[in-house]
GROMACS .gro file of N, CA and C in nm:
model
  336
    1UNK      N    1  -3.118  -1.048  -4.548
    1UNK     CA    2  -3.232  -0.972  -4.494
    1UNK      C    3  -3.200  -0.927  -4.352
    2UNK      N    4  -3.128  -0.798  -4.365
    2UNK     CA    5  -3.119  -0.715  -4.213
    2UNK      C    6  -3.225  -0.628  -4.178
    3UNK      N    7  -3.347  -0.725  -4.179
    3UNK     CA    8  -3.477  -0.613  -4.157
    3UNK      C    9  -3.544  -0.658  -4.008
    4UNK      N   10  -3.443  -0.506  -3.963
    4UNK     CA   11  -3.511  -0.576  -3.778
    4UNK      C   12  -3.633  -0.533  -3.725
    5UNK      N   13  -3.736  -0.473  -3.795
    5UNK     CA   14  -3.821  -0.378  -3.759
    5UNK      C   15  -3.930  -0.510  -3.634
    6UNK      N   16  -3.955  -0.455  -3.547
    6UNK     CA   17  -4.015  -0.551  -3.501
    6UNK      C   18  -3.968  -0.677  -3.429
    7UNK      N   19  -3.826  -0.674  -3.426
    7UNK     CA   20  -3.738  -0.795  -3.299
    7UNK      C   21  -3.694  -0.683  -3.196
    8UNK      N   22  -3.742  -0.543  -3.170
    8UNK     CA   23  -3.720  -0.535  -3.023
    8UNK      C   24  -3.822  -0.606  -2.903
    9UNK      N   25  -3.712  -0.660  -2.798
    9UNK     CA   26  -3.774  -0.694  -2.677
    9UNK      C   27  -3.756  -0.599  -2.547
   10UNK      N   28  -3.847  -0.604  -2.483
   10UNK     CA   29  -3.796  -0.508  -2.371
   10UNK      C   30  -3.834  -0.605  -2.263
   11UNK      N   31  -3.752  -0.577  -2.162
   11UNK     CA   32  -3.770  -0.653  -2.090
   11UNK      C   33  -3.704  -0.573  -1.930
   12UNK      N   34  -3.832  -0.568  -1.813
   12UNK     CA   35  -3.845  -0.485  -1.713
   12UNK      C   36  -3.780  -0.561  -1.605
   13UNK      N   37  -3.681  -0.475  -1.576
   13UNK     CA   38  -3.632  -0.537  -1.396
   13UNK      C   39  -3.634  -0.518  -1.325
   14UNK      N   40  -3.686  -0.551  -1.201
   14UNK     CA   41  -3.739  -0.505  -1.073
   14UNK      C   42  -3.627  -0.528  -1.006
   15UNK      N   43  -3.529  -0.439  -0.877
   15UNK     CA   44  -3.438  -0.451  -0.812
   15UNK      C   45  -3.520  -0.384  -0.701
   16UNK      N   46  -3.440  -0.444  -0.601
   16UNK     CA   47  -3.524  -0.430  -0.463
   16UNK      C   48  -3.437  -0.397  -0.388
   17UNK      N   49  -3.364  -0.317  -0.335
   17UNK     CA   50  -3.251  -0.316  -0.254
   17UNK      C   51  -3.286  -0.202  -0.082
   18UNK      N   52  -3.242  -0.244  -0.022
   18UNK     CA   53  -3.242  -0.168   0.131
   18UNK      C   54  -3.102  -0.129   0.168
   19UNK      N   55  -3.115   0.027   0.110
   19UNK     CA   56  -3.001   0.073   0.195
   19UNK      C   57  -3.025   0.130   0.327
   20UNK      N   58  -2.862   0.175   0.394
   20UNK     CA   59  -2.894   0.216   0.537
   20UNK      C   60  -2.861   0.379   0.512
   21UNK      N   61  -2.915   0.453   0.554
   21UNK     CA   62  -2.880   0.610   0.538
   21UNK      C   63  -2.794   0.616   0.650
   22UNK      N   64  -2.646   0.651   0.672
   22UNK     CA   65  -2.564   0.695   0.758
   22UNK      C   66  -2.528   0.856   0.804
   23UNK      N   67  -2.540   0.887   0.706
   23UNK     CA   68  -2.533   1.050   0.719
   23UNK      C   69  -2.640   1.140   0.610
   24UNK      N   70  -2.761   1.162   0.676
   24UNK     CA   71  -2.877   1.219   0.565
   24UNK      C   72  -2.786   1.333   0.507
   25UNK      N   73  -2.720   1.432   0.560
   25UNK     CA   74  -2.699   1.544   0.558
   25UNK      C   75  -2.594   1.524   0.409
   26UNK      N   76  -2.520   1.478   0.380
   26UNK     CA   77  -2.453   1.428   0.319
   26UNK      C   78  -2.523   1.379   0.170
   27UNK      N   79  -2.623   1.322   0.207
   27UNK     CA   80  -2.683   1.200   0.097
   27UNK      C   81  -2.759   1.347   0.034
   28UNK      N   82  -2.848   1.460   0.091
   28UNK     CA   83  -2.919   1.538   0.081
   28UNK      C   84  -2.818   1.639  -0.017
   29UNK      N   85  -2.703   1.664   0.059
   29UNK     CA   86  -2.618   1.772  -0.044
   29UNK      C   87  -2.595   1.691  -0.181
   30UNK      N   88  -2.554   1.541  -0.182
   30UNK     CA   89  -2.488   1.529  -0.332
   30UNK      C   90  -2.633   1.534  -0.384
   31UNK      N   91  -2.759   1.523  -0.352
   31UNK     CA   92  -2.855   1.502  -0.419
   31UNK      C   93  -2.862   1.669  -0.480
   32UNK      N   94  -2.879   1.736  -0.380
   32UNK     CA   95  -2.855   1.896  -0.424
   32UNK      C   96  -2.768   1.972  -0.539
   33UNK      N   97  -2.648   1.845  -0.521
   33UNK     CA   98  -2.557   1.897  -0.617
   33UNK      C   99  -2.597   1.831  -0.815
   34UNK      N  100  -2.683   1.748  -0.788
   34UNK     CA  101  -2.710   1.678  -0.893
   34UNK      C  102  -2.806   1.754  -0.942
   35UNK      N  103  -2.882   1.799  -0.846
   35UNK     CA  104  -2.998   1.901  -0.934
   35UNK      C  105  -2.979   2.024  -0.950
   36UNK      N  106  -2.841   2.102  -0.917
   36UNK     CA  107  -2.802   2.209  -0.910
   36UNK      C  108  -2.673   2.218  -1.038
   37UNK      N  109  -2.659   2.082  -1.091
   37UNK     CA  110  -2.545   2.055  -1.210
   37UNK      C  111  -2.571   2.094  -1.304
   38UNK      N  112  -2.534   2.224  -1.404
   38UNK     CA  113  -2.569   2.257  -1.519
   38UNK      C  114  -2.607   2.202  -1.606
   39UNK      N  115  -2.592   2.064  -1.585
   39UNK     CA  116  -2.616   1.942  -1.740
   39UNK      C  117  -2.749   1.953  -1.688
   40UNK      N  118  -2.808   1.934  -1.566
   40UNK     CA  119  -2.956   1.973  -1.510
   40UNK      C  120  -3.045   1.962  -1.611
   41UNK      N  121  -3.156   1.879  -1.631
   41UNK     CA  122  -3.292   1.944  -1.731
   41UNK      C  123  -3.338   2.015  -1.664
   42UNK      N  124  -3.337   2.132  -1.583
   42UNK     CA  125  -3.441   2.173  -1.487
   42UNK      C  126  -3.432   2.342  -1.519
   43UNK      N  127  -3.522   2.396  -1.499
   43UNK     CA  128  -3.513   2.539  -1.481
   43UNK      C  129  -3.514   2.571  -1.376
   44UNK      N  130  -3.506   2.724  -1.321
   44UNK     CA  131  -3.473   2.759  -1.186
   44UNK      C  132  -3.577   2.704  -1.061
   45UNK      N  133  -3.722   2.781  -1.137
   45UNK     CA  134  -3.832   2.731  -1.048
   45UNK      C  135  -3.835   2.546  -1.020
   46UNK      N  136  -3.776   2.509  -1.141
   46UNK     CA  137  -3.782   2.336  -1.127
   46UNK      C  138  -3.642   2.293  -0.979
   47UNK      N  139  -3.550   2.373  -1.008
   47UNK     CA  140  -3.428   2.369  -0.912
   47UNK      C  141  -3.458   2.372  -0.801
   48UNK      N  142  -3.541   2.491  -0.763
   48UNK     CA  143  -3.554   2.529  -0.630
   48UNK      C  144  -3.659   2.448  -0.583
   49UNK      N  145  -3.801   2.370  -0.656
   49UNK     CA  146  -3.875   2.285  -0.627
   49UNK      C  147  -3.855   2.140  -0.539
   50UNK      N  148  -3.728   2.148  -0.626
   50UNK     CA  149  -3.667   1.965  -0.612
   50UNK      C  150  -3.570   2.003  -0.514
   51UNK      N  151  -3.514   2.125  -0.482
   51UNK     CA  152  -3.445   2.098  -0.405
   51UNK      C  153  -3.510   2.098  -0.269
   52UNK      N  154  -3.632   2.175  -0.252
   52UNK     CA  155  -3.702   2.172  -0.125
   52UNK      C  156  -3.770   2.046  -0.072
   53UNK      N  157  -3.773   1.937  -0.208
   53UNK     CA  158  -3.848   1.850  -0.183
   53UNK      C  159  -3.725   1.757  -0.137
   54UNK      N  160  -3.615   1.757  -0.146
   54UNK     CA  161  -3.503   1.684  -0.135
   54UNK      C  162  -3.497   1.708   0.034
   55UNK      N  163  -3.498   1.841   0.084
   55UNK     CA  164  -3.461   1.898   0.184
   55UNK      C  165  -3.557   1.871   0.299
   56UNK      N  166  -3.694   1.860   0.268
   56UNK     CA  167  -3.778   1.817   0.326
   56UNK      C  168  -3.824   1.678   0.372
   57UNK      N  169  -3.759   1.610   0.298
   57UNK     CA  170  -3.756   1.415   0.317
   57UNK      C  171  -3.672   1.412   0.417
   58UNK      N  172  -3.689   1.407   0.543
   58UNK     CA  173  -3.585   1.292   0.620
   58UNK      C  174  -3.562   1.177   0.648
   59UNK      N  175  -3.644   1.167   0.516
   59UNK     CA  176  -3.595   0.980   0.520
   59UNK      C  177  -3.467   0.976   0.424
   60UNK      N  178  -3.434   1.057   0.311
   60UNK     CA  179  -3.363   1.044   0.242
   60UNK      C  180  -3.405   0.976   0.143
   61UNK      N  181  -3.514   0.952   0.134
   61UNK     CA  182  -3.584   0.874  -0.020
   61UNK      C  183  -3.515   0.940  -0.156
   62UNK      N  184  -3.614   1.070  -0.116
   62UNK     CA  185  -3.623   1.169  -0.261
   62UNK      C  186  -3.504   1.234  -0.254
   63UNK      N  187  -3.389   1.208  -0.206
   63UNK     CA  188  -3.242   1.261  -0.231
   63UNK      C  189  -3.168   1.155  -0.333
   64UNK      N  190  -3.233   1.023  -0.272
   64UNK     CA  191  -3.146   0.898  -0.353
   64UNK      C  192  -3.198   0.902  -0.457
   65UNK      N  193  -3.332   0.925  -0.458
   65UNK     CA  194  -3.370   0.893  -0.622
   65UNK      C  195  -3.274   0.975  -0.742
   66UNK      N  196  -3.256   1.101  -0.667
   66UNK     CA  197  -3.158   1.155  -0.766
   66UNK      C  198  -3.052   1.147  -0.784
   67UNK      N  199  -2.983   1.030  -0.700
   67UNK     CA  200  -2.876   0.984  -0.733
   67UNK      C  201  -2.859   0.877  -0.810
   68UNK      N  202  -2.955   0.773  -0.809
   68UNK     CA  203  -2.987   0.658  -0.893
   68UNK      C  204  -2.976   0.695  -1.047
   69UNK      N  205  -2.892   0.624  -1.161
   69UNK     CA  206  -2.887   0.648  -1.277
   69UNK      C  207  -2.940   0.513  -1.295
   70UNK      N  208  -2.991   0.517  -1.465
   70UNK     CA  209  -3.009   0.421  -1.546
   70UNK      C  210  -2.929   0.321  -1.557
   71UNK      N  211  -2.768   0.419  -1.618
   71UNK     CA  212  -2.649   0.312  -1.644
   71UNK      C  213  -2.581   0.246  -1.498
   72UNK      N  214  -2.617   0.314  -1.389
   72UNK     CA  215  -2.572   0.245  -1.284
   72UNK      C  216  -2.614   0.095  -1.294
   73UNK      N  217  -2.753   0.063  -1.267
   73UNK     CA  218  -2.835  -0.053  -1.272
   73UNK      C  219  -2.760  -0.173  -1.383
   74UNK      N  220  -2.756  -0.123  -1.496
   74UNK     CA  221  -2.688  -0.177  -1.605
   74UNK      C  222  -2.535  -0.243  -1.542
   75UNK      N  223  -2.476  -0.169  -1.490
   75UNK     CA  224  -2.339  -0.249  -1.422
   75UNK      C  225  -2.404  -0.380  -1.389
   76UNK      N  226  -2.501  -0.412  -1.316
   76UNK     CA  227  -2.575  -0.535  -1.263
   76UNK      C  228  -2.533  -0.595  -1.383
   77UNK      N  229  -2.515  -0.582  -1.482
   77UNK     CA  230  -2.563  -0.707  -1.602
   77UNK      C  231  -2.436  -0.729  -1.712
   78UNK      N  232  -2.353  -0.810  -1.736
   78UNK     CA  233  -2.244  -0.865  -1.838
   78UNK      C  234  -2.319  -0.845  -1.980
   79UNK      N  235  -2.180  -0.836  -2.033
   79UNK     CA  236  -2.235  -0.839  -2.211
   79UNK      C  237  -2.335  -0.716  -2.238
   80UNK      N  238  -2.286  -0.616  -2.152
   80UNK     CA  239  -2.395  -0.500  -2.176
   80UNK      C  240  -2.436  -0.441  -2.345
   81UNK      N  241  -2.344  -0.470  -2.444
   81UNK     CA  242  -2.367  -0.429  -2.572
   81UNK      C  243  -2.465  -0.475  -2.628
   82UNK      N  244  -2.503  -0.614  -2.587
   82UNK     CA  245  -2.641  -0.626  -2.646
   82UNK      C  246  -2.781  -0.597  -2.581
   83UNK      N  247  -2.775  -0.538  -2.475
   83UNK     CA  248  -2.899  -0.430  -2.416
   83UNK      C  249  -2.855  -0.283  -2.402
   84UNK      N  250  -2.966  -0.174  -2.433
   84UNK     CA  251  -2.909  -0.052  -2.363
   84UNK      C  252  -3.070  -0.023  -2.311
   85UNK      N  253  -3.023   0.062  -2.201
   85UNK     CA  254  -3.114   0.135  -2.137
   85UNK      C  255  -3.211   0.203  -2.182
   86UNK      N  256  -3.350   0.198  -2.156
   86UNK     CA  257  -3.455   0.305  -2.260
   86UNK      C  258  -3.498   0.337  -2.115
   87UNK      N  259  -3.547   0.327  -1.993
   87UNK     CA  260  -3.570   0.378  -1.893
   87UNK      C  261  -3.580   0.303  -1.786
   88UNK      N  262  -3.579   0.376  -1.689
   88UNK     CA  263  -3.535   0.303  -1.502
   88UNK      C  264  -3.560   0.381  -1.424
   89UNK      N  265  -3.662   0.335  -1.392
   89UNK     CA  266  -3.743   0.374  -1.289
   89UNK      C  267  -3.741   0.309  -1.153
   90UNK      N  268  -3.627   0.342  -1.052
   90UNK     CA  269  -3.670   0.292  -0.953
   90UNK      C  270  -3.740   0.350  -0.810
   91UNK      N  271  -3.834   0.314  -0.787
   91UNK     CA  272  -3.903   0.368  -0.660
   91UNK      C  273  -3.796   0.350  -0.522
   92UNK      N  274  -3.811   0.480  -0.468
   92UNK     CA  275  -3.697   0.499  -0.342
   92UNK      C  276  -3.835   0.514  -0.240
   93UNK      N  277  -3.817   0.425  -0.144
   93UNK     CA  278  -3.960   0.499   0.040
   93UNK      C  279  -3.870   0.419   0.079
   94UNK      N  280  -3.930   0.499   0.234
   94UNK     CA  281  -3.914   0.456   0.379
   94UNK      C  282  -3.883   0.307   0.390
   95UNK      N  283  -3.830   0.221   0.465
   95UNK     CA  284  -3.830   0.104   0.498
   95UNK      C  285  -3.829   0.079   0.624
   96UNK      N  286  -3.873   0.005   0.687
   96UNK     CA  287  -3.839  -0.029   0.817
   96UNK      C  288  -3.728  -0.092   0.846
   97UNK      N  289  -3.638  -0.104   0.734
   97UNK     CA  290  -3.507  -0.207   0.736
   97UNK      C  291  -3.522  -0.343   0.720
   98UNK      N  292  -3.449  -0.387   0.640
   98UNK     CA  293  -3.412  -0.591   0.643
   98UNK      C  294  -3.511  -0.660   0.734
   99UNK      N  295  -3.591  -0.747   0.696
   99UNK     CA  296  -3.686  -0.802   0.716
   99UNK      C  297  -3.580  -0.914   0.795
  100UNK      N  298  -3.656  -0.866   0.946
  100UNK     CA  299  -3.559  -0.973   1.037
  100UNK      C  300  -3.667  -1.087   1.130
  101UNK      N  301  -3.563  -1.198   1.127
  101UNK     CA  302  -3.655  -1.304   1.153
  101UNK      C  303  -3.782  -1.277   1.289
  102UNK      N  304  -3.685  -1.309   1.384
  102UNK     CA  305  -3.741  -1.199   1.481
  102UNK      C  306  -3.707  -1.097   1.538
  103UNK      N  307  -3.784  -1.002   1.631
  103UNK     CA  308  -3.712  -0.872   1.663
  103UNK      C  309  -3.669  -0.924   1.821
  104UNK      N  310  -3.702  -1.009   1.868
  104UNK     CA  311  -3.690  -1.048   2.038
  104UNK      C  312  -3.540  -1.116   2.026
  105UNK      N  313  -3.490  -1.158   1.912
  105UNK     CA  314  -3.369  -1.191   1.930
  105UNK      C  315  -3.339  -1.369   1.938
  106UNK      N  316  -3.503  -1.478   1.918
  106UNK     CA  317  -3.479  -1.580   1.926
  106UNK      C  318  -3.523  -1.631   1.799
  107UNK      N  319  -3.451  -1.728   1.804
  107UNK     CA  320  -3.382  -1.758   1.655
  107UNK      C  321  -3.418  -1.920   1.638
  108UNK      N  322  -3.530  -1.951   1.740
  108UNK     CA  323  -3.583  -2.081   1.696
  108UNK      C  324  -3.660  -2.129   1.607
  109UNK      N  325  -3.701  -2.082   1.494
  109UNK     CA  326  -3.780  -2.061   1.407
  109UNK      C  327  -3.964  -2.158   1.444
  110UNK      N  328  -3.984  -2.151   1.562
  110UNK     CA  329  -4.092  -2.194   1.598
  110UNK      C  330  -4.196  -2.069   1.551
  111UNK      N  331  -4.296  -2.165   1.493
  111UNK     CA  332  -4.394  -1.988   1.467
  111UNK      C  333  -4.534  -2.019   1.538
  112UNK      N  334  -4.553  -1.924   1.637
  112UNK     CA  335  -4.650  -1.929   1.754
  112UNK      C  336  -4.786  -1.903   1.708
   0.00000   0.00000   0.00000
């Protein structure tokens, strides 16, 4: 009895990561180039939309998001043949950066 109807599991992963943007200008073009790639789902008006919205972030959020793939995430994980990807969604904002102990630079962990 190979009757699998009903043993899928899905199961959601939250990754949390803080990058540092070093060169927006840079991060902004490959994002440009990803939505400007013929494999593209996008039509022209969709092209020129995303690309303004790419162009307009200087935080570099909405550039990374379009660099983020599904199967990237998946590298995270061994034995990949027995999961595949159905969707990945990760949220890209602003950060204030790495949550640091303190900002004054003392490192006594006394909390006032």
């Amino acid at each position: 009895m190979s009757d699998e109807s009903g043993t899928e599991r899905y199961l959601r992963l939250t990754v949390e990561l803080t990058v540092e943007v070093n060169d927006l200008g840079a991060l902004q073009a490959a994002a440009l180039k990803e939505i400007n790639h013929p494999e593209a789902d996008l039509d022209e008006a969709e092209r020129r939309e995303q690309a303004e919205l790419v162009s307009a972030d200087d935080s570099g959020a909405t550039a990374l998001q379009w660099l983020i793939e599904p199967d990237h995430v998946l590298g995270l994980i061994e034995h990949i043949e027995s999961i595949e990807p159905r969707e990945a969604v990760l949220g890209v904002e602003p950060s204030e950066g790495p949550a640091e102990e303190d900002e004054d630079g003392e490192h006594d962990h006394h909390h006032h």
